[in-house]
Amino acid sequence: MTSTNPPGHGESVRASRSWWDSEASDYHERHGDFLGAHSPDGEFIWCPEGLHEGDWHLLGDVAGRDVLEIGCGSAPCARWIAGQGARAVAVDLSEGMLRVGAEAASRSSGPAASVPLIQADAGRLPFADASFDVAFSAFGAIPFVADSAGVMAEAARVLRPGGRFVFSVNHPMRWIFRDDPGPDGLRAVFPYFDRSPYTEYDDDGELSYVEHHRTVGDRIRELVAAGFVVQDLIEPEWPEWLDREWGQWSPLRGGIFPGTAIFVAALP
């Protein structure tokens, strides 16, 4: 459902923290193997289409660099880049998600074991200015915060000059379709320009889940306003080898229109 009074920052934070704490176990049971979440040394999958950082190198050479993952979930990506020589740090709002990541990392005998996992709000990052060379988010935080422009500004604040910021999100055009991987999900029924968030409420009327919609243009303007230069926008095609469904993602829909948008930006 949508609301005429969209939830603000604090309400979105409370709902997302509670939701992901309660869903951490089920989420990893459904998607953990695909993401490499239970691997002690992690994996770096950008999206349901299966793009791997080891193939795409969107972050560049991370060896010897300070790298921040924003909205890390159980942090398989941060563990993986630590194995590539990065000094990785991972933050997430959900203690439940971080707990899964800590358990996996505890079984690593390599650098993944020492990646700091920090519970923090993506809009209030607990780091000094210019602390990192690279920041990224793989389907983390950005769609779930009311002030996504603030997250972009925070990413810019903690990056050093020349730093890179890369994030993947649901492709904004997906907003016009029902959240359905089958034929019913091929018909456009919602206005692309309606920025009302998707919300769910519990029996007591409290917000329990929220996703905030932004258009492609909104995302670019947010990045530019934060001081970034947009270098690329990747819209992954559905790979022939992938026959799994993940929520609204499916071979049927993926063969017709993109499900993911990956924004690549840098500070001057």
mmCIF file of N, CA, C and O in Angstrom, residues 22-97:
data_model
loop_
_atom_site.group_PDB
_atom_site.id
_atom_site.type_symbol
_atom_site.label_atom_id
_atom_site.label_comp_id
_atom_site.label_asym_id
_atom_site.label_seq_id
_atom_site.Cartn_x
_atom_site.Cartn_y
_atom_site.Cartn_z
ATOM 1 N N SER A 22 13.957 -9.422 12.106
ATOM 2 C CA SER A 22 13.037 -10.558 12.160
ATOM 3 C C SER A 22 13.174 -11.462 10.940
ATOM 4 O O SER A 22 12.877 -12.658 11.010
ATOM 5 N N GLU A 23 13.609 -10.913 9.810
ATOM 6 C CA GLU A 23 13.681 -11.673 8.560
ATOM 7 C C GLU A 23 15.062 -12.263 8.286
ATOM 8 O O GLU A 23 15.224 -12.987 7.291
ATOM 9 N N ALA A 24 16.035 -11.972 9.114
ATOM 10 C CA ALA A 24 17.415 -12.365 8.802
ATOM 11 C C ALA A 24 17.541 -13.861 8.539
ATOM 12 O O ALA A 24 18.189 -14.288 7.572
ATOM 13 N N SER A 25 16.945 -14.675 9.379
ATOM 14 C CA SER A 25 17.075 -16.125 9.233
ATOM 15 C C SER A 25 16.401 -16.616 7.953
ATOM 16 O O SER A 25 17.008 -17.351 7.155
ATOM 17 N N ASP A 26 15.147 -16.220 7.730
ATOM 18 C CA ASP A 26 14.421 -16.665 6.538
ATOM 19 C C ASP A 26 15.073 -16.141 5.262
ATOM 20 O O ASP A 26 15.145 -16.855 4.250
ATOM 21 N N TYR A 27 15.528 -14.913 5.288
ATOM 22 C CA TYR A 27 16.176 -14.326 4.109
ATOM 23 C C TYR A 27 17.403 -15.139 3.699
ATOM 24 O O TYR A 27 17.592 -15.448 2.512
ATOM 25 N N HIS A 28 18.206 -15.503 4.664
ATOM 26 C CA HIS A 28 19.419 -16.255 4.341
ATOM 27 C C HIS A 28 19.117 -17.700 3.971
ATOM 28 O O HIS A 28 19.851 -18.313 3.201
ATOM 29 N N GLU A 29 18.027 -18.226 4.489
ATOM 30 C CA GLU A 29 17.630 -19.560 4.069
ATOM 31 C C GLU A 29 17.226 -19.578 2.595
ATOM 32 O O GLU A 29 17.523 -20.525 1.860
ATOM 33 N N ARG A 30 16.580 -18.493 2.147
ATOM 34 C CA ARG A 30 16.144 -18.406 0.748
ATOM 35 C C ARG A 30 17.270 -17.996 -0.198
ATOM 36 O O ARG A 30 17.383 -18.529 -1.304
ATOM 37 N N HIS A 31 18.089 -17.040 0.218
ATOM 38 C CA HIS A 31 19.025 -16.419 -0.719
ATOM 39 C C HIS A 31 20.501 -16.549 -0.325
ATOM 40 O O HIS A 31 21.372 -16.138 -1.094
ATOM 41 N N GLY A 32 20.761 -17.095 0.847
ATOM 42 C CA GLY A 32 22.121 -17.103 1.357
ATOM 43 C C GLY A 32 23.110 -17.842 0.471
ATOM 44 O O GLY A 32 24.251 -17.389 0.284
ATOM 45 N N ASP A 33 22.710 -18.970 -0.095
ATOM 46 C CA ASP A 33 23.643 -19.736 -0.929
ATOM 47 C C ASP A 33 24.014 -18.956 -2.182
ATOM 48 O O ASP A 33 25.183 -18.928 -2.588
ATOM 49 N N PHE A 34 23.021 -18.340 -2.827
ATOM 50 C CA PHE A 34 23.281 -17.560 -4.036
ATOM 51 C C PHE A 34 24.235 -16.406 -3.756
ATOM 52 O O PHE A 34 25.125 -16.097 -4.555
ATOM 53 N N LEU A 35 24.077 -15.762 -2.609
ATOM 54 C CA LEU A 35 24.891 -14.607 -2.251
ATOM 55 C C LEU A 35 26.240 -14.978 -1.653
ATOM 56 O O LEU A 35 27.097 -14.104 -1.495
ATOM 57 N N GLY A 36 26.420 -16.236 -1.308
ATOM 58 C CA GLY A 36 27.648 -16.622 -0.620
ATOM 59 C C GLY A 36 27.687 -16.128 0.805
ATOM 60 O O GLY A 36 28.751 -15.986 1.398
ATOM 61 N N ALA A 37 26.504 -15.876 1.384
ATOM 62 C CA ALA A 37 26.439 -15.279 2.717
ATOM 63 C C ALA A 37 27.006 -16.178 3.791
ATOM 64 O O ALA A 37 27.530 -15.701 4.811
ATOM 65 N N HIS A 38 26.917 -17.485 3.607
ATOM 66 C CA HIS A 38 27.405 -18.406 4.625
ATOM 67 C C HIS A 38 28.871 -18.804 4.397
ATOM 68 O O HIS A 38 29.441 -19.519 5.209
ATOM 69 N N SER A 39 29.445 -18.338 3.300
ATOM 70 C CA SER A 39 30.845 -18.617 3.029
ATOM 71 C C SER A 39 31.725 -17.803 3.971
ATOM 72 O O SER A 39 31.568 -16.578 4.063
ATOM 73 N N PRO A 40 32.645 -18.425 4.680
ATOM 74 C CA PRO A 40 33.508 -17.671 5.598
ATOM 75 C C PRO A 40 34.228 -16.514 4.911
ATOM 76 O O PRO A 40 34.432 -15.457 5.509
ATOM 77 N N ASP A 41 34.612 -16.695 3.652
ATOM 78 C CA ASP A 41 35.354 -15.665 2.927
ATOM 79 C C ASP A 41 34.486 -14.870 1.969
ATOM 80 O O ASP A 41 34.982 -14.034 1.218
ATOM 81 N N GLY A 42 33.164 -15.116 1.998
ATOM 82 C CA GLY A 42 32.212 -14.305 1.276
ATOM 83 C C GLY A 42 32.220 -14.474 -0.226
ATOM 84 O O GLY A 42 32.997 -15.239 -0.802
ATOM 85 N N GLU A 43 31.308 -13.750 -0.861
ATOM 86 C CA GLU A 43 31.213 -13.603 -2.308
ATOM 87 C C GLU A 43 30.712 -12.192 -2.562
ATOM 88 O O GLU A 43 30.189 -11.534 -1.661
ATOM 89 N N PHE A 44 30.879 -11.725 -3.791
ATOM 90 C CA PHE A 44 30.438 -10.357 -4.097
ATOM 91 C C PHE A 44 29.526 -10.398 -5.311
ATOM 92 O O PHE A 44 29.964 -10.278 -6.451
ATOM 93 N N ILE A 45 28.223 -10.585 -5.048
ATOM 94 C CA ILE A 45 27.197 -10.599 -6.079
ATOM 95 C C ILE A 45 26.454 -9.263 -6.025
ATOM 96 O O ILE A 45 25.885 -8.914 -4.991
ATOM 97 N N TRP A 46 26.455 -8.543 -7.134
ATOM 98 C CA TRP A 46 25.853 -7.217 -7.148
ATOM 99 C C TRP A 46 24.325 -7.233 -7.178
ATOM 100 O O TRP A 46 23.683 -6.277 -6.727
ATOM 101 N N CYS A 47 23.732 -8.315 -7.711
ATOM 102 C CA CYS A 47 22.308 -8.241 -8.003
ATOM 103 C C CYS A 47 21.758 -9.631 -8.301
ATOM 104 O O CYS A 47 22.531 -10.580 -8.513
ATOM 105 N N PRO A 48 20.430 -9.774 -8.348
ATOM 106 C CA PRO A 48 19.841 -11.083 -8.663
ATOM 107 C C PRO A 48 20.228 -11.620 -10.033
ATOM 108 O O PRO A 48 20.098 -12.815 -10.287
ATOM 109 N N GLU A 49 20.699 -10.750 -10.936
ATOM 110 C CA GLU A 49 21.162 -11.213 -12.242
ATOM 111 C C GLU A 49 22.531 -11.891 -12.165
ATOM 112 O O GLU A 49 23.017 -12.425 -13.162
ATOM 113 N N GLY A 50 23.136 -11.875 -10.987
ATOM 114 C CA GLY A 50 24.347 -12.642 -10.752
ATOM 115 C C GLY A 50 25.652 -11.980 -11.134
ATOM 116 O O GLY A 50 26.686 -12.655 -11.205
ATOM 117 N N LEU A 51 25.688 -10.650 -11.326
ATOM 118 C CA LEU A 51 26.947 -9.980 -11.652
ATOM 119 C C LEU A 51 27.911 -10.094 -10.479
ATOM 120 O O LEU A 51 27.578 -9.705 -9.352
ATOM 121 N N HIS A 52 29.108 -10.591 -10.755
ATOM 122 C CA HIS A 52 30.115 -10.772 -9.708
ATOM 123 C C HIS A 52 31.186 -9.699 -9.851
ATOM 124 O O HIS A 52 31.669 -9.423 -10.960
ATOM 125 N N GLU A 53 31.558 -9.110 -8.736
ATOM 126 C CA GLU A 53 32.584 -8.069 -8.763
ATOM 127 C C GLU A 53 33.896 -8.588 -9.337
ATOM 128 O O GLU A 53 34.648 -7.838 -9.978
ATOM 129 N N GLY A 54 34.182 -9.852 -9.131
ATOM 130 C CA GLY A 54 35.411 -10.421 -9.684
ATOM 131 C C GLY A 54 35.451 -10.391 -11.194
ATOM 132 O O GLY A 54 36.538 -10.416 -11.796
ATOM 133 N N ASP A 55 34.283 -10.326 -11.839
ATOM 134 C CA ASP A 55 34.206 -10.245 -13.298
ATOM 135 C C ASP A 55 34.088 -8.802 -13.792
ATOM 136 O O ASP A 55 34.605 -8.465 -14.865
ATOM 137 N N TRP A 56 33.415 -7.969 -13.023
ATOM 138 C CA TRP A 56 33.092 -6.621 -13.494
ATOM 139 C C TRP A 56 34.039 -5.536 -12.983
ATOM 140 O O TRP A 56 34.184 -4.496 -13.610
ATOM 141 N N HIS A 57 34.646 -5.731 -11.820
ATOM 142 C CA HIS A 57 35.643 -4.782 -11.278
ATOM 143 C C HIS A 57 35.092 -3.351 -11.208
ATOM 144 O O HIS A 57 35.788 -2.393 -11.559
ATOM 145 N N LEU A 58 33.862 -3.214 -10.751
ATOM 146 C CA LEU A 58 33.254 -1.890 -10.673
ATOM 147 C C LEU A 58 33.908 -1.014 -9.612
ATOM 148 O O LEU A 58 33.850 0.218 -9.698
ATOM 149 N N LEU A 59 34.512 -1.634 -8.617
ATOM 150 C CA LEU A 59 35.178 -0.867 -7.555
ATOM 151 C C LEU A 59 36.619 -0.548 -7.896
ATOM 152 O O LEU A 59 37.281 0.184 -7.157
ATOM 153 N N GLY A 60 37.106 -1.095 -9.006
ATOM 154 C CA GLY A 60 38.520 -0.914 -9.338
ATOM 155 C C GLY A 60 39.396 -1.811 -8.489
ATOM 156 O O GLY A 60 38.932 -2.751 -7.843
ATOM 157 N N ASP A 61 40.672 -1.516 -8.473
ATOM 158 C CA ASP A 61 41.632 -2.284 -7.678
ATOM 159 C C ASP A 61 41.510 -1.860 -6.213
ATOM 160 O O ASP A 61 41.814 -0.721 -5.866
ATOM 161 N N VAL A 62 41.050 -2.765 -5.365
ATOM 162 C CA VAL A 62 40.816 -2.412 -3.960
ATOM 163 C C VAL A 62 41.986 -2.785 -3.061
ATOM 164 O O VAL A 62 41.964 -2.474 -1.860
ATOM 165 N N ALA A 63 43.002 -3.420 -3.581
ATOM 166 C CA ALA A 63 44.133 -3.856 -2.746
ATOM 167 C C ALA A 63 44.787 -2.654 -2.061
ATOM 168 O O ALA A 63 45.131 -1.653 -2.703
ATOM 169 N N GLY A 64 44.897 -2.742 -0.753
ATOM 170 C CA GLY A 64 45.529 -1.682 0.017
ATOM 171 C C GLY A 64 44.681 -0.448 0.215
ATOM 172 O O GLY A 64 45.167 0.567 0.725
ATOM 173 N N ARG A 65 43.394 -0.516 -0.141
ATOM 174 C CA ARG A 65 42.522 0.649 -0.046
ATOM 175 C C ARG A 65 41.496 0.458 1.076
ATOM 176 O O ARG A 65 41.150 -0.662 1.438
ATOM 177 N N ASP A 66 41.041 1.589 1.610
ATOM 178 C CA ASP A 66 40.014 1.585 2.646
ATOM 179 C C ASP A 66 38.653 1.582 1.970
ATOM 180 O O ASP A 66 38.317 2.517 1.225
ATOM 181 N N VAL A 67 37.868 0.536 2.226
ATOM 182 C CA VAL A 67 36.609 0.336 1.510
ATOM 183 C C VAL A 67 35.471 0.163 2.512
ATOM 184 O O VAL A 67 35.574 -0.630 3.453
ATOM 185 N N LEU A 68 34.369 0.888 2.282
ATOM 186 C CA LEU A 68 33.208 0.848 3.165
ATOM 187 C C LEU A 68 32.020 0.237 2.430
ATOM 188 O O LEU A 68 31.658 0.694 1.338
ATOM 189 N N GLU A 69 31.398 -0.779 3.046
ATOM 190 C CA GLU A 69 30.141 -1.296 2.529
ATOM 191 C C GLU A 69 28.999 -0.721 3.358
ATOM 192 O O GLU A 69 28.958 -0.879 4.581
ATOM 193 N N ILE A 70 28.049 -0.080 2.684
ATOM 194 C CA ILE A 70 26.912 0.575 3.325
ATOM 195 C C ILE A 70 25.676 -0.298 3.133
ATOM 196 O O ILE A 70 25.307 -0.617 2.003
ATOM 197 N N GLY A 71 25.031 -0.672 4.238
ATOM 198 C CA GLY A 71 23.889 -1.582 4.144
ATOM 199 C C GLY A 71 24.359 -2.961 3.744
ATOM 200 O O GLY A 71 23.905 -3.538 2.763
ATOM 201 N N CYS A 72 25.235 -3.532 4.542
ATOM 202 C CA CYS A 72 25.978 -4.737 4.164
ATOM 203 C C CYS A 72 25.201 -6.028 4.361
ATOM 204 O O CYS A 72 25.621 -7.084 3.873
ATOM 205 N N GLY A 73 24.065 -5.990 5.092
ATOM 206 C CA GLY A 73 23.405 -7.250 5.427
ATOM 207 C C GLY A 73 24.344 -8.117 6.250
ATOM 208 O O GLY A 73 24.858 -7.691 7.289
ATOM 209 N N SER A 74 24.589 -9.330 5.787
ATOM 210 C CA SER A 74 25.531 -10.217 6.485
ATOM 211 C C SER A 74 26.950 -10.076 5.951
ATOM 212 O O SER A 74 27.821 -10.881 6.285
ATOM 213 N N ALA A 75 27.186 -9.089 5.113
ATOM 214 C CA ALA A 75 28.523 -8.652 4.682
ATOM 215 C C ALA A 75 29.328 -9.665 3.868
ATOM 216 O O ALA A 75 30.543 -9.687 3.966
ATOM 217 N N PRO A 76 28.725 -10.488 3.013
ATOM 218 C CA PRO A 76 29.551 -11.359 2.176
ATOM 219 C C PRO A 76 30.430 -10.573 1.211
ATOM 220 O O PRO A 76 31.545 -11.000 0.883
ATOM 221 N N CYS A 77 29.946 -9.402 0.767
ATOM 222 C CA CYS A 77 30.730 -8.594 -0.164
ATOM 223 C C CYS A 77 31.972 -8.026 0.522
ATOM 224 O O CYS A 77 33.071 -8.040 -0.042
ATOM 225 N N ALA A 78 31.786 -7.500 1.732
ATOM 226 C CA ALA A 78 32.930 -6.952 2.464
ATOM 227 C C ALA A 78 33.950 -8.038 2.774
ATOM 228 O O ALA A 78 35.171 -7.806 2.706
ATOM 229 N N ARG A 79 33.481 -9.239 3.113
ATOM 230 C CA ARG A 79 34.422 -10.336 3.370
ATOM 231 C C ARG A 79 35.203 -10.683 2.107
ATOM 232 O O ARG A 79 36.402 -10.935 2.155
ATOM 233 N N TRP A 80 34.509 -10.669 0.975
ATOM 234 C CA TRP A 80 35.175 -11.026 -0.279
ATOM 235 C C TRP A 80 36.248 -10.007 -0.653
ATOM 236 O O TRP A 80 37.357 -10.390 -1.037
ATOM 237 N N ILE A 81 35.930 -8.705 -0.549
ATOM 238 C CA ILE A 81 36.929 -7.713 -0.935
ATOM 239 C C ILE A 81 38.092 -7.671 0.051
ATOM 240 O O ILE A 81 39.210 -7.319 -0.325
ATOM 241 N N ALA A 82 37.845 -8.063 1.306
ATOM 242 C CA ALA A 82 38.968 -8.186 2.243
ATOM 243 C C ALA A 82 39.956 -9.226 1.719
ATOM 244 O O ALA A 82 41.181 -9.063 1.851
ATOM 245 N N GLY A 83 39.438 -10.272 1.106
ATOM 246 C CA GLY A 83 40.301 -11.293 0.519
ATOM 247 C C GLY A 83 41.041 -10.813 -0.704
ATOM 248 O O GLY A 83 42.006 -11.467 -1.144
ATOM 249 N N GLN A 84 40.612 -9.668 -1.267
ATOM 250 C CA GLN A 84 41.319 -9.070 -2.407
ATOM 251 C C GLN A 84 42.310 -8.003 -1.951
ATOM 252 O O GLN A 84 42.870 -7.281 -2.778
ATOM 253 N N GLY A 85 42.520 -7.919 -0.652
ATOM 254 C CA GLY A 85 43.524 -6.999 -0.124
ATOM 255 C C GLY A 85 42.995 -5.679 0.366
ATOM 256 O O GLY A 85 43.771 -4.801 0.758
ATOM 257 N N ALA A 86 41.665 -5.497 0.377
ATOM 258 C CA ALA A 86 41.096 -4.245 0.862
ATOM 259 C C ALA A 86 41.062 -4.217 2.391
ATOM 260 O O ALA A 86 40.954 -5.253 3.045
ATOM 261 N N ARG A 87 41.145 -3.018 2.946
ATOM 262 C CA ARG A 87 40.861 -2.817 4.369
ATOM 263 C C ARG A 87 39.365 -2.495 4.446
ATOM 264 O O ARG A 87 38.951 -1.341 4.353
ATOM 265 N N ALA A 88 38.571 -3.530 4.604
ATOM 266 C CA ALA A 88 37.116 -3.404 4.482
ATOM 267 C C ALA A 88 36.453 -3.141 5.824
ATOM 268 O O ALA A 88 36.863 -3.686 6.864
ATOM 269 N N VAL A 89 35.411 -2.321 5.795
ATOM 270 C CA VAL A 89 34.546 -2.048 6.942
ATOM 271 C C VAL A 89 33.108 -2.167 6.437
ATOM 272 O O VAL A 89 32.802 -1.726 5.322
ATOM 273 N N ALA A 90 32.224 -2.757 7.237
ATOM 274 C CA ALA A 90 30.850 -2.973 6.812
ATOM 275 C C ALA A 90 29.879 -2.447 7.859
ATOM 276 O O ALA A 90 30.069 -2.681 9.055
ATOM 277 N N VAL A 91 28.840 -1.742 7.401
ATOM 278 C CA VAL A 91 27.823 -1.230 8.314
ATOM 279 C C VAL A 91 26.440 -1.680 7.851
ATOM 280 O O VAL A 91 26.170 -1.793 6.658
ATOM 281 N N ASP A 92 25.570 -1.939 8.829
ATOM 282 C CA ASP A 92 24.185 -2.263 8.538
ATOM 283 C C ASP A 92 23.335 -1.850 9.720
ATOM 284 O O ASP A 92 23.805 -1.801 10.861
ATOM 285 N N LEU A 93 22.070 -1.572 9.437
ATOM 286 C CA LEU A 93 21.139 -1.163 10.487
ATOM 287 C C LEU A 93 20.718 -2.327 11.373
ATOM 288 O O LEU A 93 20.397 -2.145 12.551
ATOM 289 N N SER A 94 20.734 -3.546 10.809
ATOM 290 C CA SER A 94 20.134 -4.702 11.469
ATOM 291 C C SER A 94 21.155 -5.536 12.239
ATOM 292 O O SER A 94 22.094 -6.085 11.658
ATOM 293 N N GLU A 95 20.928 -5.670 13.528
ATOM 294 C CA GLU A 95 21.769 -6.534 14.345
ATOM 295 C C GLU A 95 21.631 -7.993 13.915
ATOM 296 O O GLU A 95 22.606 -8.752 13.921
ATOM 297 N N GLY A 96 20.401 -8.386 13.526
ATOM 298 C CA GLY A 96 20.180 -9.762 13.109
ATOM 299 C C GLY A 96 20.981 -10.126 11.875
ATOM 300 O O GLY A 96 21.551 -11.222 11.785
ATOM 301 N N MET A 97 21.033 -9.245 10.889
ATOM 302 C CA MET A 97 21.815 -9.497 9.682
ATOM 303 C C MET A 97 23.310 -9.538 10.009
ATOM 304 O O MET A 97 24.048 -10.406 9.523
#
